[in-house]
PDB file of C-alpha atoms in Angstrom:
ATOM      1  CA  MET G 755      62.406  15.152  12.216  1.00  0.00           C
ATOM      2  CA  ASN G 756      61.299  12.580  14.824  1.00  0.00           C
ATOM      3  CA  ILE G 757      59.558  15.229  16.925  1.00  0.00           C
ATOM      4  CA  LEU G 758      57.716  16.478  13.812  1.00  0.00           C
ATOM      5  CA  ASN G 759      56.556  12.909  12.982  1.00  0.00           C
ATOM      6  CA  LEU G 760      55.427  12.390  16.594  1.00  0.00           C
ATOM      7  CA  ARG G 761      53.378  15.607  16.476  1.00  0.00           C
ATOM      8  CA  ARG G 762      51.733  14.507  13.192  1.00  0.00           C
ATOM      9  CA  GLN G 763      50.942  11.081  14.682  1.00  0.00           C
ATOM     10  CA  ASP G 764      49.570  12.718  17.832  1.00  0.00           C
ATOM     11  CA  SER G 765      47.422  15.039  15.708  1.00  0.00           C
ATOM     12  CA  LEU G 766      46.192  12.101  13.629  1.00  0.00           C
ATOM     13  CA  HIS G 767      45.371  10.094  16.790  1.00  0.00           C
ATOM     14  CA  LEU G 768      43.564  13.101  18.217  1.00  0.00           C
ATOM     15  CA  VAL G 769      41.467  13.519  15.048  1.00  0.00           C
ATOM     16  CA  ILE G 770      40.623   9.786  14.992  1.00  0.00           C
ATOM     17  CA  THR G 771      39.747   9.801  18.697  1.00  0.00           C
ATOM     18  CA  MET G 772      37.524  12.880  18.303  1.00  0.00           C
ATOM     19  CA  ALA G 773      35.779  11.373  15.277  1.00  0.00           C
ATOM     20  CA  ALA G 774      35.152   8.138  17.205  1.00  0.00           C
ATOM     21  CA  LEU G 775      33.765  10.067  20.176  1.00  0.00           C
ATOM     22  CA  VAL G 776      31.441  12.100  17.967  1.00  0.00           C
ATOM     23  CA  PHE G 777      30.249   8.925  16.225  1.00  0.00           C
ATOM     24  CA  LEU G 778      29.697   7.011  19.462  1.00  0.00           C
ATOM     25  CA  SER G 779      27.961   9.872  21.215  1.00  0.00           C
ATOM     26  CA  SER G 780      25.626  10.453  18.284  1.00  0.00           C
ATOM     27  CA  CYS G 781      24.606   6.781  18.291  1.00  0.00           C
ATOM     28  CA  GLY G 782      23.777   6.885  21.979  1.00  0.00           C
ATOM     29  CA  SER G 783      21.609   9.976  21.785  1.00  0.00           C
ATOM     30  CA  ARG G 784      19.774   9.104  18.594  1.00  0.00           C
ATOM     31  CA  ARG G 785      16.083   8.336  18.839  1.00  0.00           C
ATOM     32  CA  PRO G 786      15.106   4.903  17.540  1.00  0.00           C
ATOM     33  CA  ALA G 787      13.956   4.864  13.936  1.00  0.00           C
ATOM     34  CA  SER G 788      10.191   4.702  13.559  1.00  0.00           C
ATOM     35  CA  TYR G 789       7.614   5.370  10.900  1.00  0.00           C
ATOM     36  CA  SER G 790       6.008   8.751  11.111  1.00  0.00           C
ATOM     37  CA  ASN G 791       2.223   8.592  10.948  1.00  0.00           C
ATOM     38  CA  SER G 792       2.346  11.608   8.678  1.00  0.00           C
ATOM     39  CA  THR G 793       3.790   9.669   5.763  1.00  0.00           C
ATOM     40  CA  LYS G 794       1.575   7.911   3.246  1.00  0.00           C
ATOM     41  CA  ALA G 795       3.709   4.766   3.278  1.00  0.00           C
ATOM     42  CA  ALA G 796       3.557   4.522   7.058  1.00  0.00           C
ATOM     43  CA  LYS G 797      -0.214   4.916   7.040  1.00  0.00           C
ATOM     44  CA  ALA G 798      -0.555   2.261   4.331  1.00  0.00           C
ATOM     45  CA  ALA G 799       1.687  -0.065   6.351  1.00  0.00           C
ATOM     46  CA  GLU G 800      -0.468   0.578   9.419  1.00  0.00           C
ATOM     47  CA  ALA G 801      -3.624  -0.256   7.447  1.00  0.00           C
ATOM     48  CA  MET G 802      -2.020  -3.521   6.322  1.00  0.00           C
ATOM     49  CA  ALA G 803      -0.850  -4.374   9.849  1.00  0.00           C
ATOM     50  CA  ASP G 804      -4.362  -3.811  11.203  1.00  0.00           C
ATOM     51  CA  LEU G 805      -6.055  -6.248   8.817  1.00  0.00           C
ATOM     52  CA  LYS G 806      -8.173  -8.812  10.655  1.00  0.00           C
ATOM     53  CA  SER G 807      -7.697 -11.435   7.936  1.00  0.00           C
ATOM     54  CA  LYS G 808      -4.144 -12.739   7.781  1.00  0.00           C
ATOM     55  CA  SER G 809      -4.951 -14.509   4.508  1.00  0.00           C
ATOM     56  CA  LEU G 810      -5.976 -11.130   3.051  1.00  0.00           C
ATOM     57  CA  TYR G 811      -2.676  -9.656   4.264  1.00  0.00           C
ATOM     58  CA  LYS G 812      -0.730 -12.475   2.593  1.00  0.00           C
ATOM     59  CA  PHE G 813      -2.736 -12.206  -0.633  1.00  0.00           C
ATOM     60  CA  ILE G 814      -2.055  -8.465  -0.886  1.00  0.00           C
ATOM     61  CA  THR G 815       1.657  -8.778  -0.118  1.00  0.00           C
ATOM     62  CA  ASP G 816       1.964 -11.584  -2.703  1.00  0.00           C
ATOM     63  CA  TRP G 817       0.365  -9.388  -5.383  1.00  0.00           C
ATOM     64  CA  THR G 818       1.790  -5.974  -4.462  1.00  0.00           C
ATOM     65  CA  GLY G 819       3.808  -4.560  -7.334  1.00  0.00           C
ATOM     66  CA  VAL G 820       2.357  -6.837 -10.027  1.00  0.00           C
ATOM     67  CA  ARG G 821       2.023  -4.623 -13.090  1.00  0.00           C
ATOM     68  CA  TYR G 822      -1.266  -3.542 -14.600  1.00  0.00           C
ATOM     69  CA  LYS G 823      -2.379  -5.311 -17.760  1.00  0.00           C
ATOM     70  CA  LEU G 824      -5.840  -4.774 -19.247  1.00  0.00           C
ATOM     71  CA  GLY G 825      -7.590  -8.144 -19.268  1.00  0.00           C
ATOM     72  CA  GLY G 826      -4.752  -9.715 -17.258  1.00  0.00           C
ATOM     73  CA  LEU G 827      -5.532 -12.312 -14.645  1.00  0.00           C
ATOM     74  CA  ASP G 828      -2.167 -13.540 -13.380  1.00  0.00           C
ATOM     75  CA  LYS G 829       1.106 -12.269 -11.943  1.00  0.00           C
ATOM     76  CA  ARG G 830       2.422 -11.328 -15.384  1.00  0.00           C
ATOM     77  CA  GLY G 831      -0.189  -8.541 -15.297  1.00  0.00           C
ATOM     78  CA  ILE G 832      -3.651  -7.919 -13.900  1.00  0.00           C
ATOM     79  CA  ASP G 833      -6.365  -5.317 -14.190  1.00  0.00           C
ATOM     80  CA  CYS G 834      -8.504  -3.906 -11.376  1.00  0.00           C
ATOM     81  CA  SER G 835     -11.566  -6.097 -11.873  1.00  0.00           C
ATOM     82  CA  GLY G 836      -9.411  -9.207 -12.274  1.00  0.00           C
ATOM     83  CA  PHE G 837      -7.647  -8.403  -9.018  1.00  0.00           C
ATOM     84  CA  ALA G 838     -10.977  -7.889  -7.182  1.00  0.00           C
ATOM     85  CA  LEU G 839     -12.314 -11.113  -8.715  1.00  0.00           C
ATOM     86  CA  LEU G 840      -9.299 -13.222  -7.649  1.00  0.00           C
ATOM     87  CA  LEU G 841      -9.137 -11.669  -4.167  1.00  0.00           C
ATOM     88  CA  ASN G 842     -12.823 -12.319  -3.502  1.00  0.00           C
ATOM     89  CA  ARG G 843     -12.587 -15.875  -4.847  1.00  0.00           C
ATOM     90  CA  GLU G 844      -9.481 -16.793  -2.836  1.00  0.00           C
ATOM     91  CA  ILE G 845     -10.127 -14.926   0.409  1.00  0.00           C
ATOM     92  CA  TYR G 846     -13.916 -14.875   0.725  1.00  0.00           C
ATOM     93  CA  GLY G 847     -15.006 -17.750  -1.543  1.00  0.00           C
ATOM     94  CA  LEU G 848     -17.189 -15.371  -3.561  1.00  0.00           C
ATOM     95  CA  GLU G 849     -17.600 -15.299  -7.338  1.00  0.00           C
ATOM     96  CA  LEU G 850     -17.764 -11.908  -9.008  1.00  0.00           C
ATOM     97  CA  PRO G 851     -18.469 -10.890 -12.596  1.00  0.00           C
ATOM     98  CA  ARG G 852     -15.344 -10.102 -14.630  1.00  0.00           C
ATOM     99  CA  ARG G 853     -15.942  -6.400 -15.384  1.00  0.00           C
ATOM    100  CA  SER G 854     -15.927  -3.652 -12.729  1.00  0.00           C
ATOM    101  CA  ARG G 855     -19.254  -2.143 -13.870  1.00  0.00           C
ATOM    102  CA  ASP G 856     -20.866  -5.599 -13.539  1.00  0.00           C
ATOM    103  CA  GLN G 857     -19.217  -6.135 -10.139  1.00  0.00           C
ATOM    104  CA  ALA G 858     -20.817  -2.888  -8.956  1.00  0.00           C
ATOM    105  CA  GLU G 859     -24.243  -4.415  -9.626  1.00  0.00           C
ATOM    106  CA  VAL G 860     -23.709  -7.265  -7.117  1.00  0.00           C
ATOM    107  CA  ILE G 861     -22.941  -5.199  -4.017  1.00  0.00           C
ATOM    108  CA  LYS G 862     -25.086  -3.705  -1.264  1.00  0.00           C
ATOM    109  CA  ASP G 863     -24.397   0.000  -1.582  1.00  0.00           C
ATOM    110  CA  LYS G 864     -23.416   1.669   1.700  1.00  0.00           C
ATOM    111  CA  ASN G 865     -22.039   4.934   2.961  1.00  0.00           C
ATOM    112  CA  PRO G 866     -18.237   5.124   2.487  1.00  0.00           C
ATOM    113  CA  GLY G 867     -17.912   6.067   6.167  1.00  0.00           C
ATOM    114  CA  GLN G 868     -19.301   2.640   7.126  1.00  0.00           C
ATOM    115  CA  LEU G 869     -16.989   0.491   5.004  1.00  0.00           C
ATOM    116  CA  LYS G 870     -15.492  -2.670   6.436  1.00  0.00           C
ATOM    117  CA  GLU G 871     -12.511  -4.801   5.460  1.00  0.00           C
ATOM    118  CA  GLY G 872     -13.214  -6.574   2.170  1.00  0.00           C
ATOM    119  CA  ASP G 873     -15.926  -4.209   0.896  1.00  0.00           C
ATOM    120  CA  LEU G 874     -15.605  -3.194  -2.744  1.00  0.00           C
ATOM    121  CA  VAL G 875     -15.112   0.439  -3.784  1.00  0.00           C
ATOM    122  CA  PHE G 876     -15.986   1.650  -7.276  1.00  0.00           C
ATOM    123  CA  PHE G 877     -14.790   4.708  -9.152  1.00  0.00           C
ATOM    124  CA  SER G 878     -15.544   6.489 -12.400  1.00  0.00           C
ATOM    125  CA  PHE G 879     -12.518   8.206 -13.899  1.00  0.00           C
ATOM    126  CA  GLY G 880     -13.995   8.590 -17.372  1.00  0.00           C
ATOM    127  CA  GLY G 881     -17.451  10.048 -16.765  1.00  0.00           C
ATOM    128  CA  ASN G 882     -20.457   8.548 -15.007  1.00  0.00           C
ATOM    129  CA  GLU G 883     -19.896   4.890 -15.820  1.00  0.00           C
ATOM    130  CA  ILE G 884     -17.930   2.801 -13.316  1.00  0.00           C
ATOM    131  CA  ASP G 885     -14.518   1.938 -14.706  1.00  0.00           C
ATOM    132  CA  HIS G 886     -12.387   1.055 -11.671  1.00  0.00           C
ATOM    133  CA  VAL G 887     -12.678  -1.160  -8.572  1.00  0.00           C
ATOM    134  CA  GLY G 888     -10.659  -1.746  -5.428  1.00  0.00           C
ATOM    135  CA  VAL G 889     -11.033  -3.568  -2.126  1.00  0.00           C
ATOM    136  CA  TYR G 890     -11.391  -1.562   1.088  1.00  0.00           C
ATOM    137  CA  LEU G 891      -8.970  -2.400   3.906  1.00  0.00           C
ATOM    138  CA  ASN G 892      -9.361   0.016   6.853  1.00  0.00           C
ATOM    139  CA  HIS G 893      -8.323   3.508   8.022  1.00  0.00           C
ATOM    140  CA  GLY G 894      -9.413   4.895   4.629  1.00  0.00           C
ATOM    141  CA  PHE G 895      -7.079   2.666   2.598  1.00  0.00           C
ATOM    142  CA  PHE G 896      -7.874   0.252  -0.204  1.00  0.00           C
ATOM    143  CA  VAL G 897      -5.946  -2.096  -2.478  1.00  0.00           C
ATOM    144  CA  HIS G 898      -6.325  -2.042  -6.252  1.00  0.00           C
ATOM    145  CA  ALA G 899      -4.545  -2.562  -9.541  1.00  0.00           C
ATOM    146  CA  SER G 900      -3.525   0.928 -10.604  1.00  0.00           C
ATOM    147  CA  THR G 901      -2.977   1.474 -14.320  1.00  0.00           C
ATOM    148  CA  THR G 902       0.294   3.314 -13.615  1.00  0.00           C
ATOM    149  CA  ARG G 903       1.616   1.657 -10.428  1.00  0.00           C
ATOM    150  CA  GLY G 904       0.248  -1.892 -10.557  1.00  0.00           C
ATOM    151  CA  VAL G 905      -1.190  -3.549  -7.457  1.00  0.00           C
ATOM    152  CA  ILE G 906      -0.859  -1.071  -4.607  1.00  0.00           C
ATOM    153  CA  VAL G 907      -2.409  -0.002  -1.306  1.00  0.00           C
ATOM    154  CA  ASP G 908      -3.742   3.531  -1.698  1.00  0.00           C
ATOM    155  CA  ASP G 909      -5.392   6.285   0.340  1.00  0.00           C
ATOM    156  CA  MET G 910      -9.073   6.848  -0.500  1.00  0.00           C
ATOM    157  CA  SER G 911      -8.989  10.291   1.102  1.00  0.00           C
ATOM    158  CA  LEU G 912      -6.884  11.657  -1.755  1.00  0.00           C
ATOM    159  CA  PRO G 913      -8.908  14.098  -3.882  1.00  0.00           C
ATOM    160  CA  ALA G 914      -8.167  11.991  -6.971  1.00  0.00           C
ATOM    161  CA  TYR G 915     -10.295   9.227  -5.432  1.00  0.00           C
ATOM    162  CA  GLN G 916     -12.809  11.236  -3.374  1.00  0.00           C
ATOM    163  CA  ASN G 917     -14.051  13.109  -6.409  1.00  0.00           C
ATOM    164  CA  VAL G 918     -14.675   9.949  -8.463  1.00  0.00           C
ATOM    165  CA  LEU G 919     -15.932   7.452  -5.852  1.00  0.00           C
ATOM    166  CA  LYS G 920     -19.328   6.240  -7.119  1.00  0.00           C
ATOM    167  CA  LYS G 921     -20.349   3.219  -5.076  1.00  0.00           C
ATOM    168  CA  ALA G 922     -19.063   1.059  -2.222  1.00  0.00           C
ATOM    169  CA  GLY G 923     -20.165  -1.872  -0.118  1.00  0.00           C
ATOM    170  CA  PRO G 924     -20.093  -5.616   0.496  1.00  0.00           C
ATOM    171  CA  VAL G 925     -20.999  -8.308  -2.022  1.00  0.00           C
ATOM    172  CA  LYS G 926     -24.659  -9.360  -1.760  1.00  0.00           C
ATOM    173  CA  ASN G 927     -25.194 -12.875  -0.432  1.00  0.00           C
TER     174      ASN G 927
END
């Protein structure tokens, strides 16, 4: 009986030792965790990290995730034009009209390939009239108040945005 118990204990020790060795060896050979540039979230994080304006970075991170609310203008809910209005007021000291279609009238239109941090981007999801606005960041990303996801950094190269982009550029001085 004692020999049988010793063999079971030896087997148990062997299993534990092998498991520990496998665990320790896998930790030592594992590559460090990093974001893959192929993921949308990693690219959005890179666009945020590359912002020149640290106050813009802070503004966006403070508002990210705030839900969409038509006509909203605070952290209980905000719409796209309200978000663009507050961002431009706080970060750039610029006053914009309240509605996105009116905001589009106060920008210098430029080629989307020449956009710079802080430029406004306008979209038309419901026909020809502008009905959505965001703020360009860099690397093809912009921040906006999405009707379904709230304030979010998004990729302008997605077909959903490319096909409806109508106007883009900086606010006229």
